[in-house]
Short mmCIF file of C-alpha atoms and ligand atoms in Angstrom, two decimals:
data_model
loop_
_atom_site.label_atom_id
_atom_site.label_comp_id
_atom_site.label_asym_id
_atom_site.label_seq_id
_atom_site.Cartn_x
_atom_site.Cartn_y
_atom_site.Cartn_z
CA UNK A 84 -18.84 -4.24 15.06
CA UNK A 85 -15.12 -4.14 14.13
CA UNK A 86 -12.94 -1.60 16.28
CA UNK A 87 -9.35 -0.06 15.92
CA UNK A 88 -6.76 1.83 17.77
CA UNK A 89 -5.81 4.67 16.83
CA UNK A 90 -3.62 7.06 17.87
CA UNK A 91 -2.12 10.47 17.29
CA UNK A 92 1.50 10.75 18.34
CA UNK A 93 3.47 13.26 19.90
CA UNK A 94 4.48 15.10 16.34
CA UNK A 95 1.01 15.35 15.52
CA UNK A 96 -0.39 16.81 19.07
CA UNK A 97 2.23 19.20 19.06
CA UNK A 98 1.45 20.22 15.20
CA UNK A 99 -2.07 20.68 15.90
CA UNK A 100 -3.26 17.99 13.78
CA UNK A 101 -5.73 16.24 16.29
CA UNK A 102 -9.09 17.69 15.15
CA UNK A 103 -8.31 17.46 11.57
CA UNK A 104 -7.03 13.55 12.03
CA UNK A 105 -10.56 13.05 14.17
CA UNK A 106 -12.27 14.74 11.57
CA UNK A 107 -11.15 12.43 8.52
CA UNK A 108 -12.66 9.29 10.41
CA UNK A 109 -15.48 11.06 11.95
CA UNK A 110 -16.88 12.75 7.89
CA UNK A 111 -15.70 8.76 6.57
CA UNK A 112 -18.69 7.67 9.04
CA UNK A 113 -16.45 5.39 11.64
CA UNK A 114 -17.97 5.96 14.91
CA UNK A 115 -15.62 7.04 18.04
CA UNK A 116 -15.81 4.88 21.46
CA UNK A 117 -12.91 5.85 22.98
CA UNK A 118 -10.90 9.45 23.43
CA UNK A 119 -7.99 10.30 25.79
CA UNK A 120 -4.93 12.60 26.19
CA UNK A 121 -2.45 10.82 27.73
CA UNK A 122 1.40 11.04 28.48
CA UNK A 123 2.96 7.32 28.55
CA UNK A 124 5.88 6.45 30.20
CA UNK A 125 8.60 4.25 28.74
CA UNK A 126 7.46 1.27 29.46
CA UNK A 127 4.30 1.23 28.51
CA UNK A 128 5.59 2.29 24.68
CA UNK A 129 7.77 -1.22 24.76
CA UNK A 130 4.74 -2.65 25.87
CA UNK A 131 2.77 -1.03 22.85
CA UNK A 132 5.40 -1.66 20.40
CA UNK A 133 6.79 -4.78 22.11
CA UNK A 134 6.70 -6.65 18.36
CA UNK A 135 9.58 -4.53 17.22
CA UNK A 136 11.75 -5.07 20.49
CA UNK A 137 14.64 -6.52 17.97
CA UNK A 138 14.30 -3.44 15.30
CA UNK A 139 17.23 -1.10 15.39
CA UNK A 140 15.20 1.56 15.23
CA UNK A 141 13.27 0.67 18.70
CA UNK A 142 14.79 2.91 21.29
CA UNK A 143 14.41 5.55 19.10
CA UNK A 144 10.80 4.93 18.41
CA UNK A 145 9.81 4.60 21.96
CA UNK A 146 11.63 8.03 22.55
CA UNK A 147 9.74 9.23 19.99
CA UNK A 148 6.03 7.96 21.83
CA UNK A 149 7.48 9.16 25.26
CA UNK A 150 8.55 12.40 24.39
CA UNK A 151 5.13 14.67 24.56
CA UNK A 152 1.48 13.32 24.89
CA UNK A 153 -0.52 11.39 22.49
CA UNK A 154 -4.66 11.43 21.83
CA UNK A 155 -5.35 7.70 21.93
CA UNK A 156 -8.56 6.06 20.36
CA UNK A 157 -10.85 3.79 19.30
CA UNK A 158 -12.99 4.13 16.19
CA UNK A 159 -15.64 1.38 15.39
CA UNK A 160 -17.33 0.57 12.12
CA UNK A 161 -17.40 -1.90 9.17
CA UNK A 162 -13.68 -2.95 8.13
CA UNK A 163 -12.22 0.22 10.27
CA UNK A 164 -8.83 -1.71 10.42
CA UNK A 165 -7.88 -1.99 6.95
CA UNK A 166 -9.70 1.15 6.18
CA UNK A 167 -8.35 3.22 8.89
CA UNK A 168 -4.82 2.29 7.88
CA UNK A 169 -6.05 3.18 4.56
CA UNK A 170 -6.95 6.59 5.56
CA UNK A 171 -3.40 6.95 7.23
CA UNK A 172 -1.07 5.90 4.43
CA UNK A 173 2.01 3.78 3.88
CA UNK A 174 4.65 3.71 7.42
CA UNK A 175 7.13 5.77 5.26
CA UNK A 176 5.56 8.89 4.13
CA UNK A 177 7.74 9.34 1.35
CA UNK A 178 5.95 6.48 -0.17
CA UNK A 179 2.36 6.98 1.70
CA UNK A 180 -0.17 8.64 -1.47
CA UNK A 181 -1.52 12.30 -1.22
CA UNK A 182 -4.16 12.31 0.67
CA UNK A 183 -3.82 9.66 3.53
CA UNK A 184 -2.91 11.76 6.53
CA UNK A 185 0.37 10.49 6.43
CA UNK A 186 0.98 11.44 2.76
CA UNK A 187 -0.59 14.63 4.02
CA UNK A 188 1.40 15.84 7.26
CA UNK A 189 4.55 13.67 7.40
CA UNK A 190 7.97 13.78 5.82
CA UNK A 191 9.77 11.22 7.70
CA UNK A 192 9.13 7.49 9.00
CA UNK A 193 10.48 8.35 12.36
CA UNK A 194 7.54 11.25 12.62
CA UNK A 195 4.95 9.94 10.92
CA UNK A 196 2.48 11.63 13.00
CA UNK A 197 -0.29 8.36 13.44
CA UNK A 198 -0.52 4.66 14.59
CA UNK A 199 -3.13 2.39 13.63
CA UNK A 200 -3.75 -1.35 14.32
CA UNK A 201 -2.36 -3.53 11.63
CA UNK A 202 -4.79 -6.53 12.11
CA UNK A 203 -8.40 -7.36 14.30
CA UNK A 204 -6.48 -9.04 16.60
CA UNK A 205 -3.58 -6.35 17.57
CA UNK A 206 -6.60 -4.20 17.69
CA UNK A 207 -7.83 -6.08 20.44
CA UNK A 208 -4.97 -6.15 22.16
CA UNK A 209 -3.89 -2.66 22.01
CA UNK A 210 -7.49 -1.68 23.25
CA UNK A 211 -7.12 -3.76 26.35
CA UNK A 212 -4.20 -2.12 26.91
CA UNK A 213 -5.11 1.59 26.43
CA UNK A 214 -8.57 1.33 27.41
CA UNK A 215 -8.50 -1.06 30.50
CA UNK A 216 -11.48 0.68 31.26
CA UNK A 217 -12.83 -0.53 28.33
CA UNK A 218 -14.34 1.47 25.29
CA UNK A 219 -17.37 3.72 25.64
CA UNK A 220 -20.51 2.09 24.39
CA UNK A 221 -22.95 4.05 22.25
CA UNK A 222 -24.62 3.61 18.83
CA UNK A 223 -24.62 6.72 16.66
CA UNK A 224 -28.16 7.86 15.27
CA UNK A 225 -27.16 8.18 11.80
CA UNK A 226 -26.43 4.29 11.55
CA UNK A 227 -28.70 3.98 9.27
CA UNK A 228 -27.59 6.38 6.87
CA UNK A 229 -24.28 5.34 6.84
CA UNK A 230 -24.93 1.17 6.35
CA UNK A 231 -27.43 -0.03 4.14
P1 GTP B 843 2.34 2.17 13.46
O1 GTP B 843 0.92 2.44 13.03
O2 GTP B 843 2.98 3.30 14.23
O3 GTP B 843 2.46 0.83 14.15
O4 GTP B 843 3.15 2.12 12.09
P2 GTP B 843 3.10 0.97 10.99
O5 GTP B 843 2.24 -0.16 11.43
O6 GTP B 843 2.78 1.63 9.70
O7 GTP B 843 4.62 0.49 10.97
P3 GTP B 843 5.37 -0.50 11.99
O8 GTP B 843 4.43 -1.07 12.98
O9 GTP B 843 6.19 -1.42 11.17
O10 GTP B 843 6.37 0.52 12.73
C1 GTP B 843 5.94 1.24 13.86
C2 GTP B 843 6.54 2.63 13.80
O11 GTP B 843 7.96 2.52 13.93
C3 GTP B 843 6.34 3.37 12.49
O12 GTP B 843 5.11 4.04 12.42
C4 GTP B 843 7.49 4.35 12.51
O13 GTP B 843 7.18 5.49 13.35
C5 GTP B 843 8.58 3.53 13.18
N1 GTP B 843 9.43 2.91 12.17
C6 GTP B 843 9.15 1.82 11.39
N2 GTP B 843 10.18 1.53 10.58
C7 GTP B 843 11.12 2.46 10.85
C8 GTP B 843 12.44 2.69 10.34
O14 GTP B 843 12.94 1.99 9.47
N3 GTP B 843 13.13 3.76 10.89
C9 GTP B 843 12.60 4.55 11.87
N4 GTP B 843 13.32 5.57 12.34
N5 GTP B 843 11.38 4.35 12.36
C10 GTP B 843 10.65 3.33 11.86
MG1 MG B 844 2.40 -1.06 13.30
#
Protein backbone atom coordinates (compact mmCIF):
# COMPACT_ATOMS: atom_id res chain seq x y z
CA UNK A 1 0.00 0.00 0.00
CA UNK A 2 0.86 3.69 -0.61
CA UNK A 3 3.36 5.27 2.05
CA UNK A 4 4.44 8.93 2.96
CA UNK A 5 6.98 10.85 4.86
CA UNK A 6 6.16 12.71 7.27
CA UNK A 7 7.72 14.74 9.51
CA UNK A 8 7.40 17.05 12.47
CA UNK A 9 9.92 19.86 12.50
CA UNK A 10 11.82 21.50 15.01
CA UNK A 11 8.87 24.29 15.84
CA UNK A 12 6.54 21.63 16.36
CA UNK A 13 8.83 19.23 18.76
CA UNK A 14 9.65 22.07 20.71
CA UNK A 15 5.76 23.23 20.92
CA UNK A 16 4.71 19.93 21.99
CA UNK A 17 2.70 19.18 19.07
CA UNK A 18 4.04 15.56 18.29
CA UNK A 19 1.31 13.39 19.87
CA UNK A 20 -1.45 15.52 18.73
CA UNK A 21 0.10 15.60 14.90
CA UNK A 22 0.45 11.48 15.37
CA UNK A 23 -2.86 11.43 16.63
CA UNK A 24 -4.69 13.19 13.56
CA UNK A 25 -3.25 10.37 11.17
CA UNK A 26 -3.43 7.64 13.60
CA UNK A 27 -7.89 8.47 14.49
CA UNK A 28 -7.94 9.18 10.18
CA UNK A 29 -6.96 5.28 10.10
CA UNK A 30 -3.32 5.65 8.20
CA UNK A 31 -1.22 3.08 9.69
CA UNK A 32 2.45 4.08 11.14
CA UNK A 33 5.67 2.01 9.86
CA UNK A 34 8.18 4.14 10.75
CA UNK A 35 8.97 6.53 14.06
CA UNK A 36 12.23 8.29 15.03
CA UNK A 37 13.64 11.33 16.93
CA UNK A 38 16.38 12.48 15.24
CA UNK A 39 18.76 15.61 15.11
CA UNK A 40 20.06 16.13 11.32
CA UNK A 41 22.96 17.83 10.48
CA UNK A 42 23.23 20.35 7.66
CA UNK A 43 23.78 18.39 5.10
CA UNK A 44 21.52 15.99 5.26
CA UNK A 45 18.58 18.96 5.24
CA UNK A 46 20.15 20.07 1.58
CA UNK A 47 19.96 16.63 0.86
CA UNK A 48 16.17 16.51 2.00
CA UNK A 49 15.30 19.70 0.48
CA UNK A 50 17.89 19.53 -2.33
CA UNK A 51 14.82 20.60 -4.97
CA UNK A 52 14.82 24.09 -3.57
CA UNK A 53 18.76 24.52 -3.64
CA UNK A 54 18.05 27.79 -6.00
CA UNK A 55 15.11 29.29 -3.59
CA UNK A 56 16.17 32.35 -1.71
CA UNK A 57 14.72 31.21 1.10
CA UNK A 58 17.03 27.87 1.29
CA UNK A 59 19.67 28.63 3.83
CA UNK A 60 17.19 29.78 5.93
CA UNK A 61 15.04 26.75 5.66
CA UNK A 62 17.76 24.32 6.28
CA UNK A 63 18.61 26.44 9.49
CA UNK A 64 15.33 26.11 10.30
CA UNK A 65 15.45 21.79 10.00
CA UNK A 66 18.95 21.90 11.75
CA UNK A 67 18.19 23.92 14.53
CA UNK A 68 16.46 21.34 17.21
CA UNK A 69 15.30 17.68 16.48
CA UNK A 70 12.56 16.50 14.33
CA UNK A 71 10.10 13.13 14.77
CA UNK A 72 10.42 11.66 11.29
CA UNK A 73 7.82 9.12 9.78
CA UNK A 74 6.18 7.05 7.65
CA UNK A 75 2.43 6.53 7.55
CA UNK A 76 0.92 3.92 5.08
CA UNK A 77 -2.61 3.62 3.77
CA UNK A 78 -4.86 4.24 0.72
CA UNK A 79 -3.95 7.72 -1.02
CA UNK A 80 -1.86 8.82 2.33
CA UNK A 81 0.09 11.31 0.05
CA UNK A 82 -2.49 13.54 -1.14
CA UNK A 83 -4.45 12.95 1.95
CA UNK A 84 -1.76 13.47 4.39
CA UNK A 85 -0.92 16.80 2.80
CA UNK A 86 -4.52 17.30 3.05
CA UNK A 87 -4.55 16.83 6.69
CA UNK A 88 -1.52 19.35 6.95
CA UNK A 89 -2.78 22.33 4.99
CA UNK A 90 -1.56 24.81 2.41
CA UNK A 91 2.77 25.64 2.79
CA UNK A 92 1.69 29.19 3.96
CA UNK A 93 -0.47 28.97 6.92
CA UNK A 94 -1.99 32.15 6.43
CA UNK A 95 -3.73 30.57 3.56
CA UNK A 96 -3.78 26.74 4.95
CA UNK A 97 -7.95 26.20 6.16
CA UNK A 98 -8.88 25.71 9.93
CA UNK A 99 -8.41 22.60 10.72
CA UNK A 100 -5.36 21.12 8.77
CA UNK A 101 -2.62 21.13 11.36
CA UNK A 102 -1.03 23.79 9.68
CA UNK A 103 -4.12 26.07 9.68
CA UNK A 104 -4.19 24.86 13.25
CA UNK A 105 -0.61 25.53 14.89
CA UNK A 106 1.25 27.76 12.41
CA UNK A 107 1.39 31.46 11.70
CA UNK A 108 4.23 31.70 9.42
CA UNK A 109 5.64 29.77 6.20
CA UNK A 110 9.08 29.75 7.62
CA UNK A 111 7.56 27.69 10.87
CA UNK A 112 5.08 25.82 9.56
CA UNK A 113 5.54 23.16 11.99
CA UNK A 114 5.15 19.81 9.31
CA UNK A 115 6.59 18.31 6.03
CA UNK A 116 4.89 15.91 3.97
CA UNK A 117 5.76 14.25 0.61
CA UNK A 118 4.34 16.12 -2.29
CA UNK A 119 4.10 13.11 -4.75
CA UNK A 120 4.52 8.83 -4.57
CA UNK A 121 7.66 9.19 -5.92
CA UNK A 122 9.43 11.93 -3.49
CA UNK A 123 7.85 9.70 -0.99
CA UNK A 124 9.98 7.05 -2.01
CA UNK A 125 12.81 8.84 -2.07
CA UNK A 126 12.66 10.63 1.13
CA UNK A 127 11.97 7.15 2.83
CA UNK A 128 15.17 5.72 1.48
CA UNK A 129 16.75 8.42 2.80
CA UNK A 130 15.37 8.64 6.39
CA UNK A 131 14.71 5.12 6.83
CA UNK A 132 17.80 3.38 5.22
CA UNK A 133 16.87 0.81 7.47
CA UNK A 134 13.86 0.57 5.81
CA UNK A 135 10.20 0.96 7.25
CA UNK A 136 8.82 -1.37 9.90
CA UNK A 137 6.53 -3.97 8.46
CA UNK A 138 3.26 -4.80 10.19
CA UNK A 139 -0.44 -4.94 9.21
CA UNK A 140 -2.81 -3.35 11.71
CA UNK A 141 -5.80 -5.63 12.97
CA UNK A 142 -8.44 -3.24 12.35
CA UNK A 143 -7.76 -3.34 8.44
CA UNK A 144 -10.75 -4.46 7.92
CA UNK A 145 -12.71 -1.96 9.55
CA UNK A 146 -11.09 0.75 8.10
CA UNK A 147 -11.21 -0.54 4.05
CA UNK A 148 -14.10 -2.09 2.72
P1 LIG B 1 7.25 20.75 3.00
O1 LIG B 1 6.20 19.74 3.35
O2 LIG B 1 8.06 21.24 4.17
O3 LIG B 1 8.11 20.28 1.85
O4 LIG B 1 6.43 22.02 2.52
P2 LIG B 1 5.61 22.19 1.17
O5 LIG B 1 5.76 20.99 0.29
O6 LIG B 1 4.22 22.59 1.56
O7 LIG B 1 6.34 23.43 0.51
P3 LIG B 1 7.72 23.45 -0.32
O8 LIG B 1 8.25 22.08 -0.51
O9 LIG B 1 7.50 24.31 -1.50
O10 LIG B 1 8.67 24.24 0.70
C1 LIG B 1 9.37 23.56 1.71
C2 LIG B 1 9.40 24.41 2.96
O11 LIG B 1 10.16 25.58 2.69
C3 LIG B 1 8.03 24.95 3.40
O12 LIG B 1 7.32 24.04 4.19
C4 LIG B 1 8.44 26.17 4.20
O13 LIG B 1 8.86 25.80 5.52
C5 LIG B 1 9.63 26.67 3.41
N1 LIG B 1 9.23 27.71 2.47
C6 LIG B 1 8.57 27.54 1.28
N2 LIG B 1 8.36 28.72 0.67
C7 LIG B 1 8.90 29.64 1.51
C8 LIG B 1 9.01 31.07 1.44
O14 LIG B 1 8.58 31.72 0.50
N3 LIG B 1 9.65 31.69 2.50
C9 LIG B 1 10.16 30.99 3.56
N4 LIG B 1 10.75 31.65 4.55
N5 LIG B 1 10.07 29.66 3.65
C10 LIG B 1 9.45 29.00 2.64
MG1 LIG C 1 7.61 20.16 -0.16
Amino acid sequence: MEQTFIMIKPDGVQRGLVGEIISRFEKKGFSLKGLKLISVERPFAEKHYEDLSAKPFFNGLVDYIISGPVVAMVWEGKNVVTTGRKIIGATNPAQSEPGTIRGDYAIDIGRNVIHGSDAVESARKEIALWFPEGPVAWQSSVHKWIYE
